[in-house]
CSV table of C-alpha atoms and ligand atoms in Angstrom, one decimal:
chain,number,residue,atom,x,y,z
A,130,MET,CA,-25.3,55.2,-24.9
A,131,LYS,CA,-20.3,56.0,-25.4
A,132,LEU,CA,-19.9,55.0,-22.1
A,133,TRP,CA,-22.2,51.3,-22.7
A,134,LYS,CA,-21.0,50.8,-25.9
A,135,THR,CA,-17.0,50.4,-23.7
A,136,VAL,CA,-18.6,48.9,-21.2
A,137,ARG,CA,-19.3,46.0,-23.1
A,138,ARG,CA,-16.6,46.5,-25.2
A,139,PHE,CA,-14.4,45.6,-22.2
A,140,LEU,CA,-16.9,43.4,-20.1
A,141,PRO,CA,-15.9,40.3,-20.9
A,142,LEU,CA,-12.4,40.4,-21.1
A,143,SER,CA,-12.3,42.4,-17.7
A,144,LEU,CA,-14.8,38.8,-17.0
A,145,LEU,CA,-12.6,36.9,-18.7
A,146,ALA,CA,-9.5,38.8,-16.4
A,147,PHE,CA,-11.3,38.2,-13.4
A,148,VAL,CA,-11.5,34.5,-13.6
A,149,LEU,CA,-9.0,33.7,-14.7
A,150,ALA,CA,-7.1,35.9,-11.7
A,151,GLY,CA,-6.5,32.5,-10.1
A,152,CYS,CA,-4.7,30.1,-12.4
A,153,GLY,CA,-0.8,29.3,-12.2
A,154,GLU,CA,-0.5,29.0,-8.9
A,155,THR,CA,-0.7,26.1,-7.3
A,156,ASN,CA,-1.9,26.6,-3.5
A,157,LEU,CA,-1.0,30.5,-3.0
A,158,THR,CA,-4.6,31.4,-1.3
A,159,ALA,CA,-5.8,31.6,2.0
A,160,LEU,CA,-9.4,30.3,1.1
A,161,ASP,CA,-7.9,26.7,1.5
A,162,PRO,CA,-6.2,26.6,5.6
A,163,LYS,CA,-3.7,23.6,5.3
A,164,GLY,CA,-2.7,24.4,8.8
A,165,PRO,CA,-4.3,25.4,12.5
A,166,GLN,CA,-4.1,29.1,12.4
A,167,SER,CA,-4.9,29.7,8.5
A,168,GLN,CA,-7.4,27.4,9.2
A,169,TRP,CA,-8.5,30.0,12.9
A,170,LEU,CA,-7.8,32.8,9.7
A,171,PHE,CA,-10.2,31.0,7.9
A,172,ASP,CA,-13.5,30.6,9.9
A,173,ASN,CA,-13.0,34.4,11.7
A,174,MET,CA,-13.2,36.1,8.4
A,175,LEU,CA,-16.4,33.8,7.3
A,176,LEU,CA,-17.6,34.3,10.8
A,177,SER,CA,-18.0,38.1,9.7
A,178,LEU,CA,-18.6,37.3,6.5
A,179,TYR,CA,-21.8,35.7,7.4
A,180,ILE,CA,-22.5,38.4,10.4
A,181,MET,CA,-22.2,41.4,7.6
A,182,ALA,CA,-24.3,39.0,5.1
A,183,PHE,CA,-27.0,38.8,8.0
A,184,VAL,CA,-27.1,42.4,9.0
A,185,THR,CA,-27.0,43.1,5.0
A,186,ILE,CA,-29.3,41.3,4.2
A,187,VAL,CA,-31.6,42.7,8.1
A,188,VAL,CA,-31.2,46.4,6.8
A,189,PHE,CA,-32.8,46.2,3.2
A,190,ALA,CA,-35.5,43.6,4.0
A,191,ILE,CA,-36.9,46.3,6.5
A,192,PHE,CA,-35.5,49.0,3.7
A,193,PHE,CA,-38.2,47.1,1.3
A,194,ILE,CA,-40.8,46.3,3.3
A,195,ILE,CA,-41.2,50.4,4.7
A,196,LEU,CA,-41.4,51.6,0.5
A,197,ALA,CA,-43.4,49.9,-0.1
A,198,LYS,CA,-45.9,50.0,2.6
A,199,PHE,CA,-45.7,53.7,3.5
A,200,ARG,CA,-44.9,54.5,-0.1
A,201,ARG,CA,-47.4,57.8,-1.5
A,202,ASN,CA,-50.4,57.3,-2.1
A,203,PRO,CA,-52.9,58.7,-5.1
A,204,GLY,CA,-55.0,61.3,-3.2
A,205,ASP,CA,-52.1,61.6,-0.2
A,206,ASP,CA,-51.0,65.4,-0.4
A,207,GLU,CA,-50.2,66.0,3.6
A,208,ILE,CA,-46.5,65.4,4.5
A,209,PRO,CA,-47.0,62.8,7.2
A,210,LYS,CA,-46.8,63.4,10.9
A,211,GLN,CA,-42.9,63.8,11.7
A,212,VAL,CA,-41.1,61.8,14.9
A,213,HIS,CA,-38.3,62.0,15.7
A,214,GLY,CA,-36.2,60.5,18.7
A,215,SER,CA,-37.5,57.0,19.8
A,216,THR,CA,-36.4,55.1,22.5
A,217,ALA,CA,-37.6,51.8,22.5
A,218,LEU,CA,-35.5,51.7,18.4
A,219,GLU,CA,-32.7,54.3,19.8
A,220,ILE,CA,-32.1,51.2,22.1
A,221,THR,CA,-32.7,48.4,19.3
A,222,TRP,CA,-30.2,50.1,17.1
A,223,THR,CA,-27.6,50.6,19.8
A,224,VAL,CA,-27.5,46.9,21.9
A,225,ILE,CA,-27.8,44.4,18.5
A,226,PRO,CA,-24.2,46.5,16.9
A,227,ILE,CA,-23.5,45.6,20.6
A,228,ILE,CA,-23.7,42.3,21.1
A,229,LEU,CA,-22.7,41.2,16.2
A,230,LEU,CA,-19.5,43.4,17.8
A,231,THR,CA,-19.3,41.4,21.1
A,232,ILE,CA,-20.1,37.9,18.5
A,233,LEU,CA,-16.9,38.8,16.9
A,234,ALA,CA,-14.9,40.6,19.6
A,235,VAL,CA,-14.5,37.4,21.9
A,236,PRO,CA,-12.7,34.9,19.3
A,237,THR,CA,-10.5,37.9,17.9
A,238,ILE,CA,-8.8,38.1,21.0
A,239,THR,CA,-8.0,34.9,22.1
A,240,GLY,CA,-7.2,34.0,18.4
A,241,THR,CA,-4.8,36.8,18.1
A,242,PHE,CA,-3.3,36.0,21.4
A,243,MET,CA,-2.9,32.6,20.2
A,244,LEU,CA,-1.3,33.1,17.1
A,245,ALA,CA,1.4,36.0,18.6
A,246,ASP,CA,2.1,33.0,21.4
A,247,LYS,CA,6.3,32.3,20.6
A,248,GLU,CA,6.3,29.3,22.8
A,249,PRO,CA,7.5,26.4,21.8
A,250,ASP,CA,5.2,23.0,20.7
A,251,PRO,CA,4.2,21.8,24.1
A,252,GLU,CA,4.3,18.0,22.8
A,253,VAL,CA,7.5,18.4,21.4
A,254,GLY,CA,9.4,20.0,23.9
A,255,GLU,CA,13.1,21.8,23.2
A,256,ASN,CA,12.8,19.9,19.9
A,257,THR,CA,10.1,22.8,18.1
A,258,VAL,CA,11.7,23.9,15.6
A,259,SER,CA,12.6,27.8,15.3
A,260,ILE,CA,14.2,29.0,12.3
A,261,LYS,CA,15.6,32.3,12.2
A,262,VAL,CA,14.0,34.4,9.0
A,263,THR,CA,16.2,37.5,7.4
A,264,GLY,CA,14.2,39.1,4.2
A,265,HIS,CA,16.3,40.6,1.7
A,266,GLN,CA,16.4,42.3,-2.3
A,267,PHE,CA,14.7,38.7,-3.3
A,268,TRP,CA,16.1,36.6,-1.7
A,269,TRP,CA,14.4,34.9,1.8
A,270,GLN,CA,17.3,33.4,3.9
A,271,PHE,CA,16.3,30.6,6.2
A,272,ASP,CA,19.1,30.0,9.2
A,273,TYR,CA,19.0,26.9,11.3
A,274,GLU,CA,20.9,27.5,14.0
A,275,LYS,CA,20.2,25.4,17.1
A,276,GLU,CA,20.8,22.7,14.0
A,277,GLY,CA,23.4,25.6,12.0
A,278,PHE,CA,23.4,25.2,9.0
A,279,THR,CA,21.5,27.4,5.6
A,280,ALA,CA,19.2,25.9,3.9
A,281,GLY,CA,18.4,28.4,1.1
A,282,ASN,CA,15.1,29.5,-1.0
A,283,ASP,CA,13.6,26.7,0.1
A,284,VAL,CA,12.2,25.8,4.5
A,285,TYR,CA,11.9,22.7,5.4
A,286,ILE,CA,9.4,22.1,8.2
A,287,PRO,CA,8.7,18.7,9.8
A,288,VAL,CA,4.1,17.6,9.6
A,289,GLY,CA,1.4,18.6,12.7
A,290,GLU,CA,4.3,20.9,15.0
A,291,LYS,CA,4.4,24.0,15.2
A,292,VAL,CA,7.1,26.1,14.9
A,293,ILE,CA,8.4,29.5,15.2
A,294,PHE,CA,9.6,31.6,12.9
A,295,GLU,CA,11.9,34.4,14.2
A,296,LEU,CA,12.2,37.0,11.0
A,297,HIS,CA,13.9,39.8,10.2
A,298,ALA,CA,15.2,42.1,7.4
A,299,GLN,CA,18.5,43.0,5.8
A,300,ASP,CA,17.6,46.1,3.5
A,301,VAL,CA,14.3,47.3,3.3
A,302,GLN,CA,10.8,45.7,5.0
A,303,HIS,CA,9.6,42.2,3.8
A,304,SER,CA,6.5,40.5,4.8
A,305,PHE,CA,6.6,36.9,5.5
A,306,TRP,CA,3.4,34.7,3.8
A,307,VAL,CA,2.4,31.5,3.3
A,308,PRO,CA,-1.3,31.9,2.3
A,309,ALA,CA,-2.1,28.5,3.2
A,310,LEU,CA,-0.3,27.8,6.0
A,311,GLY,CA,-1.0,31.1,7.6
A,312,GLY,CA,-1.2,35.6,8.3
A,313,LYS,CA,1.2,37.7,7.1
A,314,VAL,CA,3.6,38.6,9.2
A,315,ASP,CA,5.8,41.6,8.3
A,316,THR,CA,10.2,41.7,8.4
A,317,ILE,CA,11.3,44.8,9.5
A,318,PRO,CA,15.5,46.2,9.3
A,319,GLY,CA,16.6,46.4,13.4
A,320,ILE,CA,13.1,44.8,14.5
A,321,THR,CA,12.6,40.8,15.9
A,322,ASN,CA,8.9,39.9,15.5
A,323,HIS,CA,7.7,35.7,15.5
A,324,LEU,CA,5.1,33.4,14.0
A,325,TRP,CA,4.4,29.4,14.6
A,326,LEU,CA,3.1,28.1,11.6
A,327,GLU,CA,2.3,24.4,11.6
A,328,ALA,CA,0.7,22.5,9.0
A,329,ASP,CA,-1.3,19.5,9.3
A,330,GLU,CA,-0.2,17.7,5.8
A,331,PRO,CA,2.7,16.1,3.7
A,332,GLY,CA,3.3,18.8,1.1
A,333,VAL,CA,4.8,22.1,-0.7
A,334,PHE,CA,3.1,25.7,-0.1
A,335,LYS,CA,4.6,28.4,-1.6
A,336,GLY,CA,5.4,31.7,-0.4
A,337,LYS,CA,6.2,35.6,-1.2
A,338,CYS,CA,7.1,38.3,0.3
A,339,ALA,CA,4.0,40.4,0.2
A,340,GLU,CA,5.3,44.0,1.3
A,341,LEU,CA,6.2,46.1,-2.2
A,342,CYS,CA,10.5,46.1,-1.4
A,343,GLY,CA,11.5,47.3,-4.7
A,344,SER,CA,12.2,45.9,-7.9
A,345,ALA,CA,11.5,42.5,-7.8
A,346,HIS,CA,9.1,42.5,-5.5
A,347,ALA,CA,6.6,40.0,-6.8
A,348,LEU,CA,9.5,37.3,-7.5
A,349,MET,CA,10.4,37.8,-3.6
A,350,ASP,CA,8.4,34.2,-3.9
A,351,PHE,CA,9.9,30.6,-2.2
A,352,LYS,CA,8.2,27.6,-0.4
A,353,VAL,CA,7.6,25.7,2.6
A,354,ILE,CA,8.4,22.0,2.0
A,355,ALA,CA,6.9,19.8,5.0
A,356,LEU,CA,8.3,16.9,5.8
A,357,GLU,CA,6.8,14.0,8.2
A,358,ARG,CA,9.8,14.3,11.2
A,359,ASP,CA,11.5,11.4,10.1
A,360,GLU,CA,11.8,12.2,6.8
A,361,TYR,CA,12.5,15.7,8.4
A,362,ASP,CA,15.0,14.5,10.2
A,363,ALA,CA,17.4,12.9,7.7
A,364,TRP,CA,17.7,16.2,5.6
A,365,VAL,CA,18.5,17.7,8.9
A,366,GLU,CA,20.9,15.5,8.8
A,367,GLY,CA,22.2,15.4,5.0
A,368,MET,CA,22.0,19.0,5.2
A,369,THR,CA,24.6,18.8,9.0
A,370,ALA,CA,26.8,16.2,7.0
A,371,GLU,CA,30.3,17.3,5.5
A,372,VAL,CA,30.4,18.6,2.4
A,373,PRO,CA,30.3,15.8,-0.1
A,374,GLU,CA,33.6,16.0,-3.1
A,375,PRO,CA,31.8,15.7,-6.6
A,376,THR,CA,32.3,12.1,-7.8
A,377,GLU,CA,31.9,13.7,-11.6
A,378,THR,CA,35.0,15.0,-13.0
A,379,LEU,CA,33.4,17.8,-14.2
A,380,ALA,CA,31.2,18.3,-11.6
A,381,GLN,CA,34.7,19.2,-10.1
A,382,GLN,CA,35.9,20.3,-12.6
A,383,GLY,CA,32.3,23.3,-11.8
A,384,ARG,CA,34.2,23.3,-8.0
A,385,ALA,CA,37.3,24.9,-9.6
A,386,VAL,CA,34.7,27.9,-11.6
A,387,PHE,CA,32.7,28.3,-8.3
A,388,GLU,CA,36.0,29.0,-6.7
A,389,GLU,CA,38.0,30.7,-9.1
A,390,ASN,CA,34.9,33.0,-9.7
A,391,SER,CA,33.8,33.8,-6.7
A,392,CYS,CA,30.4,32.8,-6.5
A,393,ILE,CA,32.0,31.2,-2.7
A,394,GLY,CA,32.2,34.4,-1.5
A,395,CYS,CA,28.2,34.9,-1.3
A,396,HIS,CA,27.3,31.4,-1.4
A,397,ALA,CA,28.0,28.3,0.7
A,398,THR,CA,28.1,24.5,0.0
A,399,GLY,CA,27.5,23.1,3.6
A,400,GLY,CA,26.8,25.3,7.0
A,401,MET,CA,26.0,28.3,8.2
A,402,GLY,CA,25.3,30.6,5.2
A,403,THR,CA,25.7,34.2,4.2
A,404,ALA,CA,24.2,37.7,4.4
A,405,ALA,CA,25.4,37.7,0.4
A,406,GLY,CA,23.8,35.3,-1.2
A,407,PRO,CA,21.1,32.0,-1.1
A,408,ALA,CA,23.1,29.5,0.5
A,409,LEU,CA,23.5,26.2,-2.1
A,410,SER,CA,24.1,23.4,-0.2
A,411,ASN,CA,20.8,21.4,-1.9
A,412,PHE,CA,20.7,23.5,-4.5
A,413,GLY,CA,20.3,20.4,-7.0
A,414,ASN,CA,16.1,19.8,-5.0
A,415,ARG,CA,14.7,22.7,-6.0
A,416,THR,CA,12.6,23.2,-8.3
A,417,THR,CA,13.3,27.0,-9.7
A,418,ILE,CA,15.3,29.0,-9.9
A,419,ALA,CA,16.0,32.4,-8.6
A,420,ASN,CA,12.3,31.7,-7.1
A,421,TYR,CA,11.1,31.5,-9.9
A,422,LEU,CA,12.3,30.1,-12.6
A,423,GLU,CA,11.6,26.7,-14.1
A,424,HIS,CA,14.9,25.0,-13.1
A,425,THR,CA,15.7,24.0,-16.6
A,426,PRO,CA,20.7,24.2,-17.4
A,427,GLU,CA,19.3,27.2,-19.6
A,428,ASN,CA,18.0,29.2,-17.4
A,429,LEU,CA,20.3,27.8,-14.9
A,430,GLU,CA,22.7,29.8,-17.9
A,431,ALA,CA,21.2,32.5,-18.5
A,432,TRP,CA,20.6,32.9,-15.0
A,433,ILE,CA,24.5,32.9,-14.1
A,434,ARG,CA,25.8,35.0,-17.6
A,435,ASP,CA,22.9,37.6,-16.8
A,436,PRO,CA,20.7,38.2,-13.3
A,437,LYS,CA,19.3,41.1,-13.7
A,438,GLY,CA,17.9,40.9,-16.4
A,439,LEU,CA,16.0,38.4,-15.4
A,440,LYS,CA,15.3,39.4,-11.7
A,441,GLN,CA,15.2,43.4,-12.1
A,442,GLY,CA,17.7,44.9,-8.8
A,443,ALA,CA,19.0,41.4,-8.5
A,444,VAL,CA,22.5,41.6,-6.4
A,445,MET,CA,24.3,39.1,-8.0
A,446,PRO,CA,27.4,40.3,-10.5
A,447,ALA,CA,26.9,39.2,-14.1
A,448,TYR,CA,29.2,36.5,-15.5
A,449,PRO,CA,28.4,37.5,-19.4
A,450,ALA,CA,32.2,35.8,-20.8
A,451,MET,CA,32.2,32.9,-18.9
A,452,SER,CA,33.0,30.4,-22.1
A,453,ASP,CA,31.2,27.3,-22.8
A,454,GLU,CA,33.4,25.0,-20.2
A,455,ASP,CA,33.7,26.6,-17.4
A,456,MET,CA,29.7,27.1,-17.8
A,457,GLU,CA,29.3,23.3,-18.8
A,458,ALA,CA,30.9,22.2,-15.8
A,459,LEU,CA,29.8,25.0,-13.4
A,460,ILE,CA,25.6,23.9,-14.1
A,461,ALA,CA,26.7,19.8,-13.5
A,462,TYR,CA,28.7,20.9,-10.7
A,463,LEU,CA,26.1,23.1,-9.1
A,464,GLU,CA,23.6,19.8,-10.1
A,465,SER,CA,25.5,17.8,-7.4
A,466,LEU,CA,24.6,19.6,-4.6
A,467,THR,CA,21.7,17.0,-3.7
A,468,ILE,CA,20.8,16.2,-0.1
A,469,ASP,CA,18.8,12.8,-0.4
B,288,LIG,C1,27.9,39.0,-4.6
B,288,LIG,C2,27.5,38.3,-4.4
B,288,LIG,C3,27.6,36.8,-5.6
B,288,LIG,C4,28.0,36.5,-6.2
B,288,LIG,C5,29.2,36.9,-6.4
B,288,LIG,C6,27.7,35.6,-6.7
B,288,LIG,N1,26.4,34.9,-6.4
B,288,LIG,FE1,24.9,33.7,-7.4
B,288,LIG,N2,23.5,35.3,-6.1
B,288,LIG,C7,23.4,36.0,-5.3
B,288,LIG,C8,22.2,36.8,-4.5
B,288,LIG,C9,22.6,37.7,-4.1
B,288,LIG,C10,21.0,35.4,-5.4
B,288,LIG,C11,19.3,36.4,-4.9
B,288,LIG,C12,19.6,36.8,-6.1
B,288,LIG,C13,17.6,36.3,-5.5
B,288,LIG,O1,17.0,36.5,-6.0
B,288,LIG,O2,16.9,37.8,-5.7
B,288,LIG,C14,22.0,34.7,-6.1
B,288,LIG,C15,21.2,33.8,-6.9
B,288,LIG,C16,21.8,32.9,-6.9
B,288,LIG,C17,21.6,31.1,-7.8
B,288,LIG,C18,19.8,31.2,-7.9
B,288,LIG,C19,19.9,30.5,-6.3
B,288,LIG,C20,18.6,30.4,-5.7
B,288,LIG,O3,18.5,29.8,-4.9
B,288,LIG,O4,17.6,29.7,-6.4
B,288,LIG,C21,22.6,30.6,-8.1
B,288,LIG,C22,22.4,29.1,-9.4
B,288,LIG,C23,23.6,31.2,-8.1
B,288,LIG,N3,23.2,32.4,-7.4
B,288,LIG,C24,25.0,31.0,-8.3
B,288,LIG,C25,26.7,31.9,-8.3
B,288,LIG,C26,26.8,31.3,-9.5
B,288,LIG,C27,27.2,30.3,-10.5
B,288,LIG,C28,28.1,32.2,-9.3
B,288,LIG,C29,29.3,32.2,-9.7
B,288,LIG,C30,29.7,31.7,-11.0
B,288,LIG,C31,27.0,33.5,-8.6
B,288,LIG,N4,26.0,33.0,-8.2
B,288,LIG,C32,28.2,34.0,-7.3
B,288,LIG,C33,24.5,36.1,-4.9
B,288,LIG,C34,25.7,36.2,-5.7
B,289,LIG,CU1,10.1,41.8,0.1
């Protein structure tokens, strides 16, 4: 009785938690595929689900039929005849699973090769976009080596093309996962893994580190931004262009603050970045700060004054004593870093 009372008290709460668990995240789901990789994974998952459902239904149907048909009736005092070993039955329940497993194995094996393929996109050839990914505690570095620049925490790709990701890790093991576009692949220090993804439509697809990698693991998010090819090319051009002088005086002062406080030692504002911190070349375009804080001047100030307070274990030093004037100028400078 006591147990039932406890269950009754917590049941509505746990049901609510279950329902709400899907809220909040926009497209951090593998159940709404937006690319050929994730579509294949989804279809294969459904196939195994249907096979399992079929087995469950058949087994339970037989179970209940036998339960009803062979139950003990009044007057049945004798133990029924004991049978052991029926060749027909043995063959049946060996052959059926073999058939079912074969149905599962054929697409799984061909699909696994399809997913592991790291050849360039046949239609785009040598223009296939290839991005070097490095997982850090607790941010992602995206190097476009051929083009000669680093994108910060948002990775841009062209729509409808196979994009190759070359996966590395700087410190510990992380896992690169964009559920709407494909499967997850670990990034491991000293080892290079590969993954290709393709987006069927333009959009912003949320990604996450899927390997417990330290204190702020849960905040190690990123975004894949898929653009039409011409928009993508324009973005690449913006990222490779000379970094323009800030036009506003406040932003100009901010750049001096950025240099004096050695922010520049860890954060590139153009070209290839470093492994010390995310490149800020297009920071003004980002919708988040440190991948999870809403992008507002208040949050940006809070972040610069105390990064570890907002993201435990973040490697960036704190600047608690920066004057308000310097802070205002610095923020104006950071917001001026945009690519149209
Ligand atoms: C020792 C290297 C280092 C220095 C110096 C440093 N940062 Fe950082 N910064 C980092 C790292 C590492 C991160 C990523 C933290 C994370 O998300 O885990 C970061 C993140 C950021 C972000 C968020 C970037 C994004 O993609 O959302 C901003 C903005 C930023 N730093 C600004 C500054 C400014 C301004 C200064 C100077 C006042 C500065 N940083 C100094 C290492 C540094
Ligand atoms: Cu991680």
